[in-house]
CSV table of C-alpha atoms in Angstrom, one decimal:
chain,number,residue,atom,x,y,z
X,292,MET,CA,-83.6,-36.8,196.0
X,293,HIS,CA,-85.4,-33.6,194.9
X,294,SER,CA,-84.8,-32.0,191.3
X,295,ARG,CA,-83.0,-29.4,193.0
X,296,ASP,CA,-80.9,-31.6,195.1
X,297,VAL,CA,-79.8,-33.5,191.6
X,298,MET,CA,-79.0,-30.6,189.7
X,299,ILE,CA,-76.6,-29.1,192.6
X,300,SER,CA,-75.1,-32.7,192.7
X,301,SER,CA,-74.3,-32.6,188.9
X,302,VAL,CA,-72.4,-29.2,189.7
X,303,LEU,CA,-70.8,-29.2,192.8
X,304,SER,CA,-68.0,-31.7,193.5
X,305,PRO,CA,-68.4,-34.6,195.9
X,306,ASP,CA,-65.8,-33.4,198.5
X,307,LEU,CA,-67.9,-29.7,198.1
X,308,ILE,CA,-71.3,-31.5,198.6
X,309,HIS,CA,-69.8,-33.8,201.7
X,310,PHE,CA,-68.2,-30.6,203.5
X,311,THR,CA,-71.6,-28.7,203.0
X,312,LEU,CA,-73.7,-31.2,204.2
X,313,LYS,CA,-71.5,-31.3,207.1
X,314,CYS,CA,-71.7,-28.2,208.4
X,315,HIS,CA,-75.3,-27.5,207.4
X,316,SER,CA,-76.2,-30.5,209.8
X,317,MET,CA,-74.2,-29.2,212.5
X,318,ALA,CA,-75.4,-25.7,212.4
X,319,ILE,CA,-79.4,-27.3,212.3
X,320,PHE,CA,-78.0,-29.3,215.4
X,321,LEU,CA,-76.9,-26.2,216.9
X,322,ARG,CA,-79.9,-24.1,216.2
X,323,LEU,CA,-82.3,-26.7,217.5
X,324,ASN,CA,-80.4,-27.0,221.0
X,325,SER,CA,-80.4,-23.5,221.3
X,326,THR,CA,-84.0,-23.0,220.0
X,327,PHE,CA,-85.2,-25.9,223.2
X,328,LEU,CA,-83.4,-25.0,225.9
X,329,PRO,CA,-85.4,-24.9,229.1
X,330,PRO,CA,-87.8,-22.1,229.7
X,331,SER,CA,-85.3,-19.7,232.4
X,332,SER,CA,-87.2,-17.2,235.0
X,333,ALA,CA,-85.4,-13.6,234.8
X,334,CYS,CA,-82.8,-14.3,237.0
X,335,LYS,CA,-81.6,-16.8,234.2
X,336,ARG,CA,-82.0,-14.6,231.1
X,337,LYS,CA,-78.3,-13.5,231.4
X,338,ARG,CA,-77.1,-17.2,231.9
X,339,LYS,CA,-79.0,-18.1,228.3
X,340,LYS,CA,-77.6,-15.3,227.2
X,341,GLY,CA,-74.5,-16.0,227.7
X,342,VAL,CA,-74.7,-19.6,226.4
X,343,MET,CA,-76.2,-18.1,223.1
X,344,LEU,CA,-73.3,-16.2,222.7
X,345,SER,CA,-71.1,-19.1,222.9
X,346,LEU,CA,-72.8,-21.3,220.5
X,347,HIS,CA,-72.9,-18.4,217.9
X,348,LEU,CA,-69.3,-18.3,218.3
X,349,PHE,CA,-68.9,-21.7,218.0
X,350,LEU,CA,-70.8,-21.9,215.0
X,351,LEU,CA,-68.7,-19.3,213.2
X,352,LEU,CA,-65.5,-21.5,214.1
X,353,LEU,CA,-67.1,-24.6,213.2
X,354,LEU,CA,-67.9,-23.0,209.5
X,355,SER,CA,-64.4,-21.2,209.0
X,356,SER,CA,-63.3,-24.9,210.0
X,357,CYS,CA,-65.4,-26.3,206.9
X,358,LEU,CA,-64.0,-23.8,204.7
X,359,CYS,CA,-60.5,-24.6,205.5
X,360,THR,CA,-61.1,-28.3,204.9
X,361,TYR,CA,-62.8,-27.4,201.4
X,362,SER,CA,-60.2,-25.1,200.5
X,363,ASN,CA,-57.3,-28.0,201.1
X,364,THR,CA,-59.6,-30.6,199.4
X,365,SER,CA,-60.0,-28.5,196.2
X,366,ASP,CA,-56.3,-28.0,196.3
X,367,LYS,CA,-56.0,-31.7,196.0
X,368,ALA,CA,-58.1,-32.0,193.4
X,369,VAL,CA,-56.2,-29.6,191.5
X,370,ASP,CA,-53.3,-31.8,191.9
X,371,THR,CA,-55.1,-35.1,190.2
X,372,LEU,CA,-55.7,-32.7,186.9
X,373,LEU,CA,-52.8,-33.5,183.9
X,374,ARG,CA,-50.3,-30.7,184.3
X,375,LEU,CA,-49.2,-30.2,180.7
X,376,LEU,CA,-46.8,-27.7,181.5
X,377,PRO,CA,-44.7,-27.2,185.1
X,378,GLN,CA,-46.8,-25.2,187.4
X,379,ASP,CA,-46.1,-21.5,187.7
X,380,GLU,CA,-44.1,-21.9,184.3
X,381,GLY,CA,-45.1,-20.3,181.2
X,382,LEU,CA,-44.4,-21.2,177.6
X,383,SER,CA,-41.6,-20.1,175.7
X,384,SER,CA,-39.9,-21.1,172.5
X,385,GLY,CA,-37.1,-22.8,174.8
X,386,ASP,CA,-39.9,-25.3,176.0
X,387,LEU,CA,-40.6,-26.5,172.7
X,388,GLY,CA,-37.1,-28.2,172.4
X,389,ASP,CA,-33.7,-26.9,170.9
X,390,ASP,CA,-35.5,-26.1,167.8
X,391,PRO,CA,-39.0,-24.9,167.5
X,392,ASN,CA,-39.1,-26.1,163.9
X,393,GLU,CA,-38.7,-29.6,165.1
X,394,ALA,CA,-41.5,-29.5,166.9
X,395,TYR,CA,-43.7,-27.6,164.9
X,396,CYS,CA,-43.2,-30.2,162.3
X,397,GLU,CA,-43.6,-32.9,164.3
X,398,SER,CA,-47.1,-31.7,165.3
X,399,TRP,CA,-47.6,-30.7,161.6
X,400,ARG,CA,-47.1,-34.4,160.1
X,401,LEU,CA,-49.2,-35.7,163.0
X,402,SER,CA,-51.8,-33.9,161.1
X,403,VAL,CA,-50.6,-35.1,158.0
X,404,GLU,CA,-51.2,-38.8,159.2
X,405,THR,CA,-54.6,-38.3,161.2
X,406,ASN,CA,-56.0,-36.5,158.2
X,407,ASN,CA,-56.5,-33.4,160.1
X,408,ALA,CA,-54.5,-31.8,157.8
X,409,GLY,CA,-57.5,-32.0,155.4
X,410,ASN,CA,-56.5,-31.4,151.0
X,411,TRP,CA,-53.0,-29.9,151.9
X,412,LYS,CA,-51.0,-28.7,148.6
X,413,LYS,CA,-47.4,-28.6,149.8
X,414,ILE,CA,-45.2,-29.5,152.8
X,415,SER,CA,-44.5,-26.1,154.7
X,416,ALA,CA,-41.0,-24.6,153.6
X,417,ARG,CA,-40.0,-24.6,157.6
X,418,CYS,CA,-40.4,-28.4,157.3
X,419,SER,CA,-38.7,-29.5,153.9
X,420,SER,CA,-35.6,-30.3,155.5
X,421,LEU,CA,-37.0,-32.4,158.5
X,422,VAL,CA,-39.3,-34.3,156.4
X,423,GLU,CA,-36.6,-35.0,154.1
X,424,ALA,CA,-34.7,-36.4,157.2
X,425,TYR,CA,-37.6,-38.5,158.3
X,426,VAL,CA,-38.1,-40.2,155.5
X,427,ARG,CA,-34.1,-41.0,154.9
X,428,GLY,CA,-34.1,-41.7,158.8
X,429,ALA,CA,-34.7,-44.8,161.1
X,430,GLN,CA,-38.0,-43.5,162.4
X,431,TYR,CA,-39.7,-44.1,159.1
X,432,ALA,CA,-38.9,-47.4,159.1
X,433,LEU,CA,-39.7,-47.9,162.8
X,434,ASP,CA,-43.7,-46.2,161.8
X,435,SER,CA,-44.0,-48.5,159.1
X,436,LYS,CA,-43.1,-51.6,161.3
X,437,VAL,CA,-45.2,-50.7,164.1
X,438,VAL,CA,-48.3,-50.5,161.3
X,439,ALA,CA,-47.3,-53.7,159.6
X,440,ARG,CA,-47.3,-55.2,163.1
X,441,PHE,CA,-50.7,-54.2,164.0
X,442,ALA,CA,-51.8,-55.5,160.5
X,443,GLN,CA,-50.5,-58.8,161.2
X,444,ALA,CA,-51.8,-59.1,164.5
X,445,TYR,CA,-55.4,-58.3,163.3
X,446,ALA,CA,-55.1,-60.7,160.3
X,447,LYS,CA,-53.9,-63.6,162.6
X,448,ASN,CA,-57.8,-63.2,164.3
X,449,ILE,CA,-59.5,-63.8,161.3
X,450,GLN,CA,-61.1,-67.2,160.1
X,451,ILE,CA,-59.8,-67.8,156.2
X,452,ALA,CA,-62.9,-69.6,154.5
X,453,GLY,CA,-60.7,-71.3,152.4
X,454,ASP,CA,-63.1,-70.4,149.3
X,455,GLY,CA,-60.5,-67.8,148.0
X,456,MET,CA,-62.8,-64.7,148.7
X,457,ASP,CA,-60.9,-63.3,151.7
X,458,ALA,CA,-59.1,-60.5,150.4
X,459,TRP,CA,-56.6,-58.1,151.5
X,460,ILE,CA,-55.6,-55.1,149.3
X,461,PHE,CA,-52.8,-53.2,149.1
X,462,ASP,CA,-52.0,-49.5,147.2
X,463,VAL,CA,-48.7,-50.1,145.1
X,464,ASP,CA,-46.6,-46.1,145.5
X,465,GLU,CA,-45.4,-45.4,148.7
X,466,THR,CA,-47.5,-48.6,150.3
X,467,LEU,CA,-45.5,-51.6,148.5
X,468,ILE,CA,-42.5,-49.4,146.8
X,469,SER,CA,-41.0,-46.6,147.6
X,470,ASN,CA,-40.2,-43.6,145.4
X,471,ILE,CA,-38.6,-42.0,147.5
X,472,HIS,CA,-35.4,-41.9,145.0
X,473,HIS,CA,-37.5,-40.3,142.3
X,474,TYR,CA,-37.7,-37.5,144.9
X,475,PHE,CA,-34.4,-36.7,145.9
X,476,VAL,CA,-31.9,-35.2,143.3
X,477,HIS,CA,-28.2,-34.9,144.3
X,478,GLY,CA,-29.4,-35.0,148.3
X,479,ALA,CA,-31.9,-32.1,147.6
X,480,TYR,CA,-35.4,-33.0,147.9
X,481,ARG,CA,-37.7,-31.9,145.3
X,482,TRP,CA,-41.0,-31.8,146.5
X,483,LYS,CA,-42.5,-30.2,143.2
X,484,LYS,CA,-41.7,-33.5,141.7
X,485,ALA,CA,-44.4,-35.2,143.9
X,486,THR,CA,-46.9,-33.7,141.9
X,487,ASN,CA,-45.2,-33.1,138.4
X,488,GLU,CA,-47.3,-35.5,136.0
X,489,THR,CA,-44.8,-36.0,133.2
X,490,GLY,CA,-41.9,-36.7,136.3
X,491,ARG,CA,-44.4,-39.6,137.8
X,492,GLU,CA,-45.1,-41.0,134.1
X,493,GLN,CA,-41.5,-41.2,133.7
X,494,TRP,CA,-40.5,-43.1,136.9
X,495,ALA,CA,-43.1,-45.6,136.7
X,496,ALA,CA,-42.0,-46.7,133.3
X,497,SER,CA,-38.2,-47.1,135.1
X,498,THR,CA,-39.1,-49.5,137.3
X,499,LYS,CA,-36.5,-48.4,139.8
X,500,SER,CA,-38.8,-48.3,143.0
X,501,LEU,CA,-37.6,-50.1,146.0
X,502,ALA,CA,-39.6,-52.4,148.0
X,503,LEU,CA,-40.6,-51.3,151.6
X,504,PRO,CA,-39.0,-53.4,153.8
X,505,TRP,CA,-42.0,-53.9,156.3
X,506,SER,CA,-44.7,-53.7,153.6
X,507,LEU,CA,-43.2,-56.8,152.0
X,508,TRP,CA,-42.9,-58.4,155.1
X,509,LEU,CA,-46.6,-58.1,155.7
X,510,TYR,CA,-47.5,-59.1,152.4
X,511,LYS,CA,-45.6,-62.1,152.6
X,512,LYS,CA,-47.0,-62.8,156.3
X,513,LEU,CA,-50.5,-62.1,154.7
X,514,GLN,CA,-49.9,-64.6,151.9
X,515,GLY,CA,-48.8,-67.2,153.8
X,516,MET,CA,-52.0,-67.2,155.9
X,517,GLY,CA,-54.0,-67.9,152.8
X,518,PHE,CA,-55.3,-64.1,152.2
X,519,GLN,CA,-55.9,-63.2,148.3
X,520,LEU,CA,-53.7,-60.0,147.6
X,521,ILE,CA,-55.2,-57.5,145.6
X,522,LEU,CA,-53.2,-54.8,144.2
X,523,LEU,CA,-55.4,-51.6,143.7
X,524,THR,CA,-52.9,-48.5,142.1
X,525,GLY,CA,-53.7,-44.9,140.5
X,526,ARG,CA,-50.9,-45.8,138.3
X,527,LYS,CA,-52.5,-46.1,134.3
X,528,GLU,CA,-53.0,-49.3,132.7
X,529,THR,CA,-50.2,-48.5,130.0
X,530,HIS,CA,-47.8,-48.6,132.9
X,531,ARG,CA,-48.9,-52.4,133.7
X,532,ASN,CA,-45.8,-53.9,132.3
X,533,SER,CA,-43.7,-51.9,134.3
X,534,THR,CA,-45.5,-52.1,137.1
X,535,GLU,CA,-45.6,-55.7,137.2
X,536,GLN,CA,-41.8,-56.0,136.4
X,537,ASN,CA,-40.7,-53.5,139.4
X,538,LEU,CA,-42.9,-55.4,141.7
X,539,LEU,CA,-41.5,-58.8,140.7
X,540,ALA,CA,-38.1,-57.6,141.2
X,541,VAL,CA,-38.2,-56.5,144.6
X,542,GLY,CA,-39.7,-59.6,146.2
X,543,TYR,CA,-43.8,-59.4,145.4
X,544,HIS,CA,-45.4,-61.9,143.5
X,545,SER,CA,-48.3,-64.1,143.3
X,546,TRP,CA,-50.9,-61.3,143.5
X,547,GLU,CA,-54.5,-62.1,142.6
X,548,LYS,CA,-55.4,-59.3,140.5
X,549,LEU,CA,-53.6,-55.9,140.1
X,550,ILE,CA,-55.9,-53.3,139.1
X,551,LEU,CA,-54.7,-49.9,137.4
X,552,ARG,CA,-56.6,-46.9,135.8
X,553,GLY,CA,-57.9,-47.7,132.7
X,554,ASN,CA,-59.4,-44.7,130.0
X,555,LEU,CA,-63.0,-44.7,131.6
X,556,ASP,CA,-61.4,-44.5,135.0
X,557,SER,CA,-59.3,-41.1,133.5
X,558,GLY,CA,-59.9,-37.9,135.9
X,559,LYS,CA,-61.3,-39.5,138.4
X,560,ARG,CA,-60.4,-38.4,141.9
X,561,ALA,CA,-58.8,-41.1,144.0
X,562,MET,CA,-61.0,-42.1,146.8
X,563,ALA,CA,-63.9,-42.3,144.0
X,564,TYR,CA,-61.7,-44.3,141.5
X,565,LYS,CA,-60.8,-46.8,144.1
X,566,SER,CA,-63.7,-47.2,146.0
X,567,GLU,CA,-65.6,-48.2,143.0
X,568,LYS,CA,-63.0,-50.6,142.2
X,569,ARG,CA,-63.6,-52.2,145.8
X,570,ALA,CA,-67.3,-51.9,145.3
X,571,GLU,CA,-66.5,-54.3,142.0
X,572,LEU,CA,-64.6,-56.6,144.1
X,573,VAL,CA,-67.4,-57.3,147.0
X,574,ALA,CA,-70.1,-57.5,144.1
X,575,GLN,CA,-67.6,-60.6,142.7
X,576,GLY,CA,-68.6,-61.9,146.3
X,577,TYR,CA,-64.9,-61.0,147.7
X,578,ARG,CA,-64.6,-60.1,151.4
X,579,ILE,CA,-62.2,-57.3,152.5
X,580,HIS,CA,-60.9,-57.8,155.4
X,581,GLY,CA,-57.9,-55.2,155.6
X,582,SER,CA,-56.9,-52.5,153.2
X,583,SER,CA,-53.4,-50.8,153.4
X,584,GLY,CA,-52.5,-47.8,151.5
X,585,ASP,CA,-50.4,-44.3,152.2
X,586,GLN,CA,-53.0,-41.9,151.2
X,587,TRP,CA,-56.7,-41.6,153.0
X,588,SER,CA,-58.1,-41.9,149.6
X,589,ASP,CA,-56.6,-45.3,149.5
X,590,LEU,CA,-58.6,-46.3,152.3
X,591,MET,CA,-62.1,-44.1,152.6
X,592,GLY,CA,-65.0,-44.7,150.2
X,593,GLU,CA,-67.9,-47.1,150.5
X,594,PRO,CA,-67.3,-50.0,150.3
X,595,MET,CA,-64.5,-49.9,152.9
X,596,ALA,CA,-62.4,-52.8,154.1
X,597,LYS,CA,-63.3,-54.1,157.5
X,598,ARG,CA,-59.9,-52.6,159.1
X,599,SER,CA,-57.6,-50.0,157.3
X,600,PHE,CA,-54.3,-48.9,157.9
X,601,LYS,CA,-52.4,-46.0,157.1
X,602,VAL,CA,-48.8,-46.2,156.3
X,603,PRO,CA,-46.7,-42.9,156.8
X,604,ASN,CA,-46.4,-40.7,153.8
X,605,PRO,CA,-45.6,-36.9,154.5
X,606,MET,CA,-43.9,-36.3,151.3
X,607,TYR,CA,-47.4,-35.8,149.4
X,608,HIS,CA,-51.1,-35.7,149.1
X,609,ILE,CA,-53.5,-37.2,146.8
X,610,PRO,CA,-57.7,-36.4,147.3
């Protein structure tokens, strides 16, 4: 095949190439037949002229048939495309559901979880009530369950060496335990509390956070498999006692390490701080097979775990 044919083939569809070759072949056949008609005498020239006219008319009909065939084939090709909207229907606010805000906020929440939203500062005002409904409702628990199940399925395929160095890292807040009750005040969600340093400090000392059920389930499953469970949190070292008491009270126990921010870690961004701590663990010989966290900053930064699992948290963002 010549380079020109390759270029054409890369642009045209298979159906278009097929019908073009078919028609081209027929045209050549007719031209050859008309060219090599037997020589005729003067008395036969009229007859030859009539034959030539008939052949030309037949050729036009053939080309017309080919074009119609391609048109039908082209229509069929279009039918194989994914139709995002019904044919001949436009997009209106009604197509977004009964409440356009709900559709928008679901997309916004997806962008947050996939890190497409980047370093977002606060929840959009139009989404506050819907995010509140989400974290209070069954979908939040179901989303957490799905993540936990995927993590367990991955962990089951890991061969534990038995030397005590096969590790799994967990974040604490909004990963093992939930601070939702801290953010809700008299039924109204106070999003500003998520970034209120004083409020967070007081809540961390209160030991009132509850366990996230599917995180506790995964924690126990991994523990039974022989993983060394390492808790890596952005909480300050001054909250070690209250954090340990809170974790024990809601069912977590026998962790390998609980790593909190020391004085030298003050002011470091979460991703830098946590990646440094993972590097220290690797230097100690730990093999970090998995990591679970509610923030992308819990999971990203070298060295990373072999697999990372993001649990849902549309309430706040920590870079």
